mmCIF file of N, CA and C in Angstrom:
data_model
loop_
_atom_site.group_PDB
_atom_site.id
_atom_site.type_symbol
_atom_site.label_atom_id
_atom_site.label_comp_id
_atom_site.label_asym_id
_atom_site.label_seq_id
_atom_site.Cartn_x
_atom_site.Cartn_y
_atom_site.Cartn_z
ATOM 1 N N MET X 581 118.193 -47.597 -51.440
ATOM 2 C CA MET X 581 118.555 -48.991 -51.363
ATOM 3 C C MET X 581 119.864 -49.285 -52.101
ATOM 4 N N PHE X 582 120.132 -48.560 -53.180
ATOM 5 C CA PHE X 582 121.369 -48.742 -53.931
ATOM 6 C C PHE X 582 122.568 -48.619 -53.009
ATOM 7 N N GLU X 583 122.511 -47.683 -52.080
ATOM 8 C CA GLU X 583 123.617 -47.419 -51.176
ATOM 9 C C GLU X 583 123.965 -48.651 -50.341
ATOM 10 N N GLU X 584 122.949 -49.370 -49.863
ATOM 11 C CA GLU X 584 123.193 -50.525 -49.002
ATOM 12 C C GLU X 584 123.906 -51.662 -49.726
ATOM 13 N N PHE X 585 123.729 -51.754 -51.026
ATOM 14 C CA PHE X 585 124.305 -52.863 -51.772
ATOM 15 C C PHE X 585 125.605 -52.496 -52.483
ATOM 16 N N THR X 586 126.100 -51.281 -52.249
ATOM 17 C CA THR X 586 127.395 -50.872 -52.782
ATOM 18 C C THR X 586 128.457 -51.250 -51.755
ATOM 19 N N PRO X 587 129.461 -52.033 -52.156
ATOM 20 C CA PRO X 587 130.455 -52.512 -51.191
ATOM 21 C C PRO X 587 131.300 -51.391 -50.579
ATOM 22 N N ILE X 588 131.721 -51.621 -49.351
ATOM 23 C CA ILE X 588 132.650 -50.746 -48.649
ATOM 24 C C ILE X 588 134.062 -51.237 -48.963
ATOM 25 N N SER X 589 134.960 -50.295 -49.153
ATOM 26 C CA SER X 589 136.356 -50.638 -49.420
ATOM 27 C C SER X 589 137.231 -50.003 -48.351
ATOM 28 N N LEU X 590 138.201 -50.768 -47.868
ATOM 29 C CA LEU X 590 139.141 -50.281 -46.865
ATOM 30 C C LEU X 590 140.541 -50.607 -47.359
ATOM 31 N N LYS X 591 141.457 -49.619 -47.308
ATOM 32 C CA LYS X 591 142.824 -49.857 -47.771
ATOM 33 C C LYS X 591 143.787 -48.915 -47.074
ATOM 34 N N LEU X 592 145.060 -49.270 -47.167
ATOM 35 C CA LEU X 592 146.135 -48.404 -46.701
ATOM 36 C C LEU X 592 146.757 -47.802 -47.948
ATOM 37 N N SER X 593 146.721 -46.472 -48.066
ATOM 38 C CA SER X 593 147.204 -45.799 -49.259
ATOM 39 C C SER X 593 147.796 -44.449 -48.888
ATOM 40 N N ASN X 594 148.988 -44.166 -49.396
ATOM 41 C CA ASN X 594 149.634 -42.872 -49.150
ATOM 42 C C ASN X 594 149.674 -42.501 -47.673
ATOM 43 N N ASN X 595 150.055 -43.476 -46.844
ATOM 44 C CA ASN X 595 150.199 -43.235 -45.403
ATOM 45 C C ASN X 595 148.863 -42.901 -44.722
ATOM 46 N N GLN X 596 147.767 -43.396 -45.304
ATOM 47 C CA GLN X 596 146.438 -43.168 -44.746
ATOM 48 C C GLN X 596 145.628 -44.460 -44.778
ATOM 49 N N ILE X 597 144.764 -44.614 -43.773
ATOM 50 C CA ILE X 597 143.718 -45.631 -43.840
ATOM 51 C C ILE X 597 142.555 -44.961 -44.559
ATOM 52 N N VAL X 598 142.141 -45.541 -45.673
ATOM 53 C CA VAL X 598 141.101 -44.945 -46.496
ATOM 54 C C VAL X 598 139.877 -45.860 -46.509
ATOM 55 N N ALA X 599 138.737 -45.315 -46.098
ATOM 56 C CA ALA X 599 137.460 -46.024 -46.148
ATOM 57 C C ALA X 599 136.610 -45.371 -47.237
ATOM 58 N N GLU X 600 136.199 -46.192 -48.210
ATOM 59 C CA GLU X 600 135.412 -45.686 -49.329
ATOM 60 C C GLU X 600 134.071 -46.396 -49.411
ATOM 61 N N HIS X 601 133.068 -45.604 -49.725
ATOM 62 C CA HIS X 601 131.738 -46.130 -50.030
ATOM 63 C C HIS X 601 131.058 -45.088 -50.904
ATOM 64 N N LEU X 602 131.030 -45.328 -52.181
ATOM 65 C CA LEU X 602 130.563 -44.389 -53.201
ATOM 66 C C LEU X 602 131.566 -43.253 -53.413
ATOM 67 N N LYS X 603 132.292 -42.888 -52.361
ATOM 68 C CA LYS X 603 133.351 -41.877 -52.409
ATOM 69 C C LYS X 603 134.243 -42.115 -51.191
ATOM 70 N N VAL X 604 135.321 -41.363 -51.069
ATOM 71 C CA VAL X 604 136.150 -41.483 -49.866
ATOM 72 C C VAL X 604 135.358 -40.916 -48.696
ATOM 73 N N GLU X 605 135.078 -41.761 -47.727
ATOM 74 C CA GLU X 605 134.351 -41.336 -46.530
ATOM 75 C C GLU X 605 135.313 -40.812 -45.469
ATOM 76 N N TYR X 606 136.404 -41.567 -45.256
ATOM 77 C CA TYR X 606 137.401 -41.183 -44.261
ATOM 78 C C TYR X 606 138.785 -41.504 -44.808
ATOM 79 N N ALA X 607 139.721 -40.599 -44.599
ATOM 80 C CA ALA X 607 141.133 -40.805 -44.912
ATOM 81 C C ALA X 607 141.895 -40.376 -43.666
ATOM 82 N N ILE X 608 142.340 -41.355 -42.899
ATOM 83 C CA ILE X 608 142.959 -41.101 -41.598
ATOM 84 C C ILE X 608 144.471 -41.250 -41.734
ATOM 85 N N ASN X 609 145.194 -40.177 -41.497
ATOM 86 C CA ASN X 609 146.657 -40.223 -41.557
ATOM 87 C C ASN X 609 147.176 -41.134 -40.452
ATOM 88 N N ILE X 610 148.051 -42.078 -40.814
ATOM 89 C CA ILE X 610 148.531 -42.989 -39.785
ATOM 90 C C ILE X 610 149.363 -42.268 -38.730
ATOM 91 N N ASP X 611 149.922 -41.116 -39.081
ATOM 92 C CA ASP X 611 150.659 -40.323 -38.090
ATOM 93 C C ASP X 611 149.740 -39.762 -37.008
ATOM 94 N N ASP X 612 148.447 -39.672 -37.292
ATOM 95 C CA ASP X 612 147.478 -39.128 -36.331
ATOM 96 C C ASP X 612 146.904 -40.193 -35.396
ATOM 97 N N ILE X 613 147.229 -41.459 -35.649
ATOM 98 C CA ILE X 613 146.641 -42.551 -34.867
ATOM 99 C C ILE X 613 147.265 -42.620 -33.476
ATOM 100 N N LYS X 614 146.410 -42.593 -32.482
ATOM 101 C CA LYS X 614 146.837 -42.777 -31.090
ATOM 102 C C LYS X 614 146.758 -44.247 -30.692
ATOM 103 N N GLU X 615 145.756 -44.936 -31.227
ATOM 104 C CA GLU X 615 145.559 -46.356 -30.930
ATOM 105 C C GLU X 615 144.805 -46.990 -32.089
ATOM 106 N N ILE X 616 145.151 -48.233 -32.381
ATOM 107 C CA ILE X 616 144.416 -49.012 -33.374
ATOM 108 C C ILE X 616 144.275 -50.419 -32.824
ATOM 109 N N LYS X 617 143.089 -50.980 -32.988
ATOM 110 C CA LYS X 617 142.875 -52.363 -32.553
ATOM 111 C C LYS X 617 141.863 -53.007 -33.471
ATOM 112 N N ILE X 618 141.856 -54.321 -33.423
ATOM 113 C CA ILE X 618 140.898 -55.082 -34.219
ATOM 114 C C ILE X 618 139.934 -55.752 -33.240
ATOM 115 N N ILE X 619 138.661 -55.754 -33.599
ATOM 116 C CA ILE X 619 137.653 -56.400 -32.761
ATOM 117 C C ILE X 619 136.846 -57.351 -33.636
ATOM 118 N N THR X 620 136.271 -58.357 -33.009
ATOM 119 C CA THR X 620 135.491 -59.344 -33.754
ATOM 120 C C THR X 620 134.010 -59.326 -33.398
ATOM 121 N N GLN X 621 133.639 -58.375 -32.574
ATOM 122 C CA GLN X 621 132.225 -58.188 -32.268
ATOM 123 C C GLN X 621 131.958 -56.700 -32.137
ATOM 124 N N LEU X 622 131.020 -56.216 -32.918
ATOM 125 C CA LEU X 622 130.675 -54.802 -32.911
ATOM 126 C C LEU X 622 129.814 -54.488 -31.689
ATOM 127 N N PRO X 623 130.213 -53.489 -30.885
ATOM 128 C CA PRO X 623 129.350 -53.092 -29.767
ATOM 129 C C PRO X 623 128.019 -52.540 -30.303
ATOM 130 N N ARG X 624 127.069 -52.382 -29.428
ATOM 131 C CA ARG X 624 125.771 -51.816 -29.833
ATOM 132 C C ARG X 624 125.991 -50.402 -30.328
ATOM 133 N N THR X 625 125.366 -50.065 -31.444
ATOM 134 C CA THR X 625 125.480 -48.736 -32.031
ATOM 135 C C THR X 625 124.111 -48.091 -32.134
ATOM 136 N N GLN X 626 124.114 -46.767 -32.087
ATOM 137 C CA GLN X 626 122.878 -46.014 -32.273
ATOM 138 C C GLN X 626 123.185 -44.846 -33.193
ATOM 139 N N LYS X 627 122.480 -44.778 -34.307
ATOM 140 C CA LYS X 627 122.721 -43.739 -35.307
ATOM 141 C C LYS X 627 122.371 -42.369 -34.753
ATOM 142 N N ARG X 628 123.293 -41.431 -34.959
ATOM 143 C CA ARG X 628 123.048 -40.029 -34.622
ATOM 144 C C ARG X 628 122.749 -39.270 -35.917
ATOM 145 N N MET X 629 123.614 -39.494 -36.931
ATOM 146 C CA MET X 629 123.406 -38.881 -38.237
ATOM 147 C C MET X 629 124.110 -39.757 -39.271
ATOM 148 N N GLY X 630 123.403 -40.126 -40.308
ATOM 149 C CA GLY X 630 124.008 -40.949 -41.344
ATOM 150 C C GLY X 630 123.080 -42.039 -41.809
ATOM 151 N N THR X 631 123.668 -43.175 -42.146
ATOM 152 C CA THR X 631 122.943 -44.304 -42.709
ATOM 153 C C THR X 631 123.041 -45.484 -41.762
ATOM 154 N N GLY X 632 121.921 -46.041 -41.393
ATOM 155 C CA GLY X 632 121.891 -47.222 -40.538
ATOM 156 C C GLY X 632 121.009 -48.292 -41.156
ATOM 157 N N MET X 633 121.618 -49.172 -41.948
ATOM 158 C CA MET X 633 120.892 -50.241 -42.637
ATOM 159 C C MET X 633 121.445 -51.590 -42.205
ATOM 160 N N ASP X 634 120.803 -52.655 -42.658
ATOM 161 C CA ASP X 634 121.238 -54.000 -42.296
ATOM 162 C C ASP X 634 122.679 -54.267 -42.698
ATOM 163 N N LYS X 635 123.097 -53.774 -43.870
ATOM 164 C CA LYS X 635 124.439 -54.057 -44.376
ATOM 165 C C LYS X 635 125.329 -52.823 -44.456
ATOM 166 N N LEU X 636 124.884 -51.701 -43.887
ATOM 167 C CA LEU X 636 125.681 -50.474 -43.956
ATOM 168 C C LEU X 636 125.377 -49.567 -42.765
ATOM 169 N N GLU X 637 126.434 -49.250 -42.034
ATOM 170 C CA GLU X 637 126.362 -48.194 -41.023
ATOM 171 C C GLU X 637 127.458 -47.204 -41.375
ATOM 172 N N LYS X 638 127.040 -45.969 -41.653
ATOM 173 C CA LYS X 638 127.980 -44.954 -42.111
ATOM 174 C C LYS X 638 127.541 -43.609 -41.568
ATOM 175 N N GLY X 639 128.473 -42.902 -40.929
ATOM 176 C CA GLY X 639 128.172 -41.586 -40.396
ATOM 177 C C GLY X 639 128.501 -41.510 -38.921
ATOM 178 N N SER X 640 127.782 -40.660 -38.215
ATOM 179 C CA SER X 640 128.010 -40.430 -36.787
ATOM 180 C C SER X 640 127.083 -41.333 -35.961
ATOM 181 N N PHE X 641 127.702 -42.131 -35.074
ATOM 182 C CA PHE X 641 126.957 -43.071 -34.246
ATOM 183 C C PHE X 641 127.435 -42.969 -32.804
ATOM 184 N N SER X 642 126.559 -43.291 -31.882
ATOM 185 C CA SER X 642 126.942 -43.495 -30.494
ATOM 186 C C SER X 642 127.219 -44.994 -30.359
ATOM 187 N N VAL X 643 128.409 -45.326 -29.837
ATOM 188 C CA VAL X 643 128.827 -46.725 -29.727
ATOM 189 C C VAL X 643 129.042 -47.053 -28.257
ATOM 190 N N ASP X 644 128.383 -48.108 -27.780
ATOM 191 C CA ASP X 644 128.532 -48.512 -26.375
ATOM 192 C C ASP X 644 130.008 -48.665 -26.010
ATOM 193 N N GLY X 645 130.413 -47.996 -24.937
ATOM 194 C CA GLY X 645 131.775 -48.092 -24.446
ATOM 195 C C GLY X 645 132.748 -47.128 -25.104
ATOM 196 N N TYR X 646 132.309 -46.436 -26.156
ATOM 197 C CA TYR X 646 133.196 -45.528 -26.893
ATOM 198 C C TYR X 646 132.645 -44.111 -27.021
ATOM 199 N N GLY X 647 131.348 -43.932 -26.884
ATOM 200 C CA GLY X 647 130.738 -42.615 -27.088
ATOM 201 C C GLY X 647 130.501 -42.342 -28.562
ATOM 202 N N ASP X 648 130.576 -41.060 -28.938
ATOM 203 C CA ASP X 648 130.325 -40.673 -30.323
ATOM 204 C C ASP X 648 131.506 -41.054 -31.214
ATOM 205 N N CYS X 649 131.215 -41.731 -32.317
ATOM 206 C CA CYS X 649 132.248 -42.233 -33.232
ATOM 207 C C CYS X 649 131.751 -42.079 -34.662
ATOM 208 N N ASP X 650 132.686 -42.173 -35.610
ATOM 209 C CA ASP X 650 132.342 -42.215 -37.027
ATOM 210 C C ASP X 650 132.484 -43.648 -37.507
ATOM 211 N N LEU X 651 131.491 -44.128 -38.242
ATOM 212 C CA LEU X 651 131.479 -45.496 -38.720
ATOM 213 C C LEU X 651 131.416 -45.539 -40.230
ATOM 214 N N CYS X 652 132.069 -46.532 -40.801
ATOM 215 C CA CYS X 652 131.909 -46.895 -42.203
ATOM 216 C C CYS X 652 132.166 -48.393 -42.253
ATOM 217 N N LEU X 653 131.079 -49.174 -42.150
ATOM 218 C CA LEU X 653 131.227 -50.621 -42.008
ATOM 219 C C LEU X 653 129.950 -51.351 -42.371
ATOM 220 N N ASN X 654 130.119 -52.647 -42.538
ATOM 221 C CA ASN X 654 128.989 -53.550 -42.689
ATOM 222 C C ASN X 654 128.810 -54.234 -41.334
ATOM 223 N N PRO X 655 127.722 -53.952 -40.609
ATOM 224 C CA PRO X 655 127.557 -54.522 -39.272
ATOM 225 C C PRO X 655 127.425 -56.043 -39.261
ATOM 226 N N GLN X 656 127.217 -56.660 -40.422
ATOM 227 C CA GLN X 656 127.128 -58.117 -40.492
ATOM 228 C C GLN X 656 128.505 -58.777 -40.584
ATOM 229 N N ASN X 657 129.554 -57.974 -40.740
ATOM 230 C CA ASN X 657 130.913 -58.516 -40.794
ATOM 231 C C ASN X 657 131.319 -59.056 -39.431
ATOM 232 N N LYS X 658 132.474 -59.722 -39.407
ATOM 233 C CA LYS X 658 132.994 -60.309 -38.171
ATOM 234 C C LYS X 658 134.300 -59.647 -37.719
ATOM 235 N N THR X 659 134.863 -58.749 -38.541
ATOM 236 C CA THR X 659 136.141 -58.119 -38.220
ATOM 237 C C THR X 659 136.027 -56.614 -38.458
ATOM 238 N N PHE X 660 136.445 -55.840 -37.450
ATOM 239 C CA PHE X 660 136.372 -54.385 -37.524
ATOM 240 C C PHE X 660 137.663 -53.785 -36.982
ATOM 241 N N ILE X 661 138.045 -52.644 -37.520
ATOM 242 C CA ILE X 661 139.187 -51.899 -37.009
ATOM 243 C C ILE X 661 138.644 -50.704 -36.233
ATOM 244 N N VAL X 662 139.189 -50.492 -35.043
ATOM 245 C CA VAL X 662 138.853 -49.310 -34.244
ATOM 246 C C VAL X 662 140.092 -48.429 -34.245
ATOM 247 N N VAL X 663 139.956 -47.231 -34.782
ATOM 248 C CA VAL X 663 141.066 -46.282 -34.883
ATOM 249 C C VAL X 663 140.739 -45.082 -34.013
ATOM 250 N N THR X 664 141.664 -44.754 -33.116
ATOM 251 C CA THR X 664 141.485 -43.589 -32.253
ATOM 252 C C THR X 664 142.543 -42.554 -32.594
ATOM 253 N N THR X 665 142.094 -41.321 -32.847
ATOM 254 C CA THR X 665 142.983 -40.186 -33.044
ATOM 255 C C THR X 665 142.747 -39.225 -31.878
ATOM 256 N N ALA X 666 143.453 -38.110 -31.859
ATOM 257 C CA ALA X 666 143.274 -37.126 -30.789
ATOM 258 C C ALA X 666 141.857 -36.550 -30.786
ATOM 259 N N SER X 667 141.227 -36.524 -31.948
ATOM 260 C CA SER X 667 139.928 -35.858 -32.043
ATOM 261 C C SER X 667 138.737 -36.774 -32.286
ATOM 262 N N ASN X 668 138.976 -38.076 -32.580
ATOM 263 C CA ASN X 668 137.842 -38.914 -32.962
ATOM 264 C C ASN X 668 138.176 -40.400 -32.827
ATOM 265 N N THR X 669 137.127 -41.224 -32.835
ATOM 266 C CA THR X 669 137.257 -42.671 -32.908
ATOM 267 C C THR X 669 136.449 -43.141 -34.105
ATOM 268 N N TYR X 670 137.049 -44.054 -34.879
ATOM 269 C CA TYR X 670 136.437 -44.580 -36.094
ATOM 270 C C TYR X 670 136.300 -46.092 -35.976
ATOM 271 N N PHE X 671 135.199 -46.620 -36.459
ATOM 272 C CA PHE X 671 134.985 -48.053 -36.616
ATOM 273 C C PHE X 671 134.875 -48.290 -38.114
ATOM 274 N N LEU X 672 135.746 -49.169 -38.640
ATOM 275 C CA LEU X 672 135.836 -49.360 -40.082
ATOM 276 C C LEU X 672 135.881 -50.837 -40.428
ATOM 277 N N SER X 673 135.397 -51.161 -41.620
ATOM 278 C CA SER X 673 135.571 -52.517 -42.149
ATOM 279 C C SER X 673 135.517 -52.465 -43.659
ATOM 280 N N ASP X 674 136.174 -53.425 -44.273
ATOM 281 C CA ASP X 674 136.029 -53.667 -45.698
ATOM 282 C C ASP X 674 134.847 -54.622 -45.840
ATOM 283 N N GLU X 675 134.386 -54.798 -47.050
ATOM 284 C CA GLU X 675 133.317 -55.764 -47.291
ATOM 285 C C GLU X 675 133.786 -57.180 -46.968
ATOM 286 N N ASP X 676 135.100 -57.412 -47.087
ATOM 287 C CA ASP X 676 135.713 -58.719 -46.862
ATOM 288 C C ASP X 676 136.486 -58.692 -45.544
ATOM 289 N N ASN X 677 136.144 -59.583 -44.627
ATOM 290 C CA ASN X 677 136.824 -59.624 -43.321
ATOM 291 C C ASN X 677 138.335 -59.800 -43.460
ATOM 292 N N ALA X 678 138.776 -60.583 -44.440
ATOM 293 C CA ALA X 678 140.209 -60.813 -44.642
ATOM 294 C C ALA X 678 140.928 -59.523 -45.029
ATOM 295 N N VAL X 679 140.283 -58.675 -45.807
ATOM 296 C CA VAL X 679 140.888 -57.392 -46.191
ATOM 297 C C VAL X 679 140.978 -56.478 -44.973
ATOM 298 N N THR X 680 139.955 -56.460 -44.145
ATOM 299 C CA THR X 680 140.000 -55.662 -42.914
ATOM 300 C C THR X 680 141.182 -56.101 -42.059
ATOM 301 N N GLN X 681 141.361 -57.402 -41.892
ATOM 302 C CA GLN X 681 142.479 -57.947 -41.116
ATOM 303 C C GLN X 681 143.812 -57.530 -41.746
ATOM 304 N N LYS X 682 143.898 -57.604 -43.063
ATOM 305 C CA LYS X 682 145.131 -57.256 -43.770
ATOM 306 C C LYS X 682 145.481 -55.779 -43.575
ATOM 307 N N VAL X 683 144.511 -54.894 -43.680
ATOM 308 C CA VAL X 683 144.773 -53.463 -43.481
ATOM 309 C C VAL X 683 145.285 -53.223 -42.068
ATOM 310 N N TYR X 684 144.657 -53.855 -41.091
ATOM 311 C CA TYR X 684 145.120 -53.731 -39.703
ATOM 312 C C TYR X 684 146.580 -54.176 -39.582
ATOM 313 N N GLU X 685 146.896 -55.328 -40.150
ATOM 314 C CA GLU X 685 148.257 -55.854 -40.063
ATOM 315 C C GLU X 685 149.259 -54.943 -40.773
ATOM 316 N N GLU X 686 148.857 -54.365 -41.906
ATOM 317 C CA GLU X 686 149.744 -53.449 -42.623
ATOM 318 C C GLU X 686 150.054 -52.209 -41.784
ATOM 319 N N VAL X 687 149.061 -51.692 -41.111
ATOM 320 C CA VAL X 687 149.283 -50.521 -40.254
ATOM 321 C C VAL X 687 150.199 -50.905 -39.099
ATOM 322 N N GLU X 688 149.959 -52.054 -38.489
ATOM 323 C CA GLU X 688 150.810 -52.522 -37.395
ATOM 324 C C GLU X 688 152.254 -52.717 -37.858
ATOM 325 N N LYS X 689 152.446 -53.253 -39.057
ATOM 326 C CA LYS X 689 153.785 -53.484 -39.596
ATOM 327 C C LYS X 689 154.511 -52.192 -39.931
ATOM 328 N N SER X 690 153.759 -51.120 -40.084
ATOM 329 C CA SER X 690 154.359 -49.827 -40.403
ATOM 330 C C SER X 690 155.191 -49.283 -39.247
ATOM 331 N N ASN X 691 155.185 -50.036 -38.134
ATOM 332 C CA ASN X 691 155.935 -49.620 -36.941
ATOM 333 C C ASN X 691 155.531 -48.231 -36.473
ATOM 334 N N ILE X 692 154.266 -48.009 -36.463
ATOM 335 C CA ILE X 692 153.749 -46.714 -36.011
ATOM 336 C C ILE X 692 154.063 -46.558 -34.535
ATOM 337 N N ILE X 693 154.590 -45.431 -34.197
ATOM 338 C CA ILE X 693 154.785 -45.088 -32.792
ATOM 339 C C ILE X 693 153.603 -44.221 -32.401
ATOM 340 N N TYR X 694 152.761 -44.741 -31.550
ATOM 341 C CA TYR X 694 151.572 -44.000 -31.154
ATOM 342 C C TYR X 694 151.964 -42.845 -30.248
ATOM 343 N N HIS X 695 151.342 -41.733 -30.515
ATOM 344 C CA HIS X 695 151.634 -40.495 -29.783
ATOM 345 C C HIS X 695 150.983 -40.501 -28.424
#
């Protein structure tokens, strides 16, 4: 239960999107990003391996419309970042919707040229 009540943190640091929850869960190099978008409604998810609680989804999930993805988010949030690389798709959020939006905007402002 302790895990569910520990906040998720999302930030842009050292040219990476970093998702933390108790430790660094994902550090995605922005150079590896093929596509990034923000969504305001989480598609239906089904846990494959990891944690699936009311306030925490973390690990490998099947996501409607996306297939197998890695998640580190609070499903009760209203803002999520979807990051696609050559090898994976990630759904991420900070505990605070405004921070999630800010991280997305910072990555967009970085003038990333998607490969």
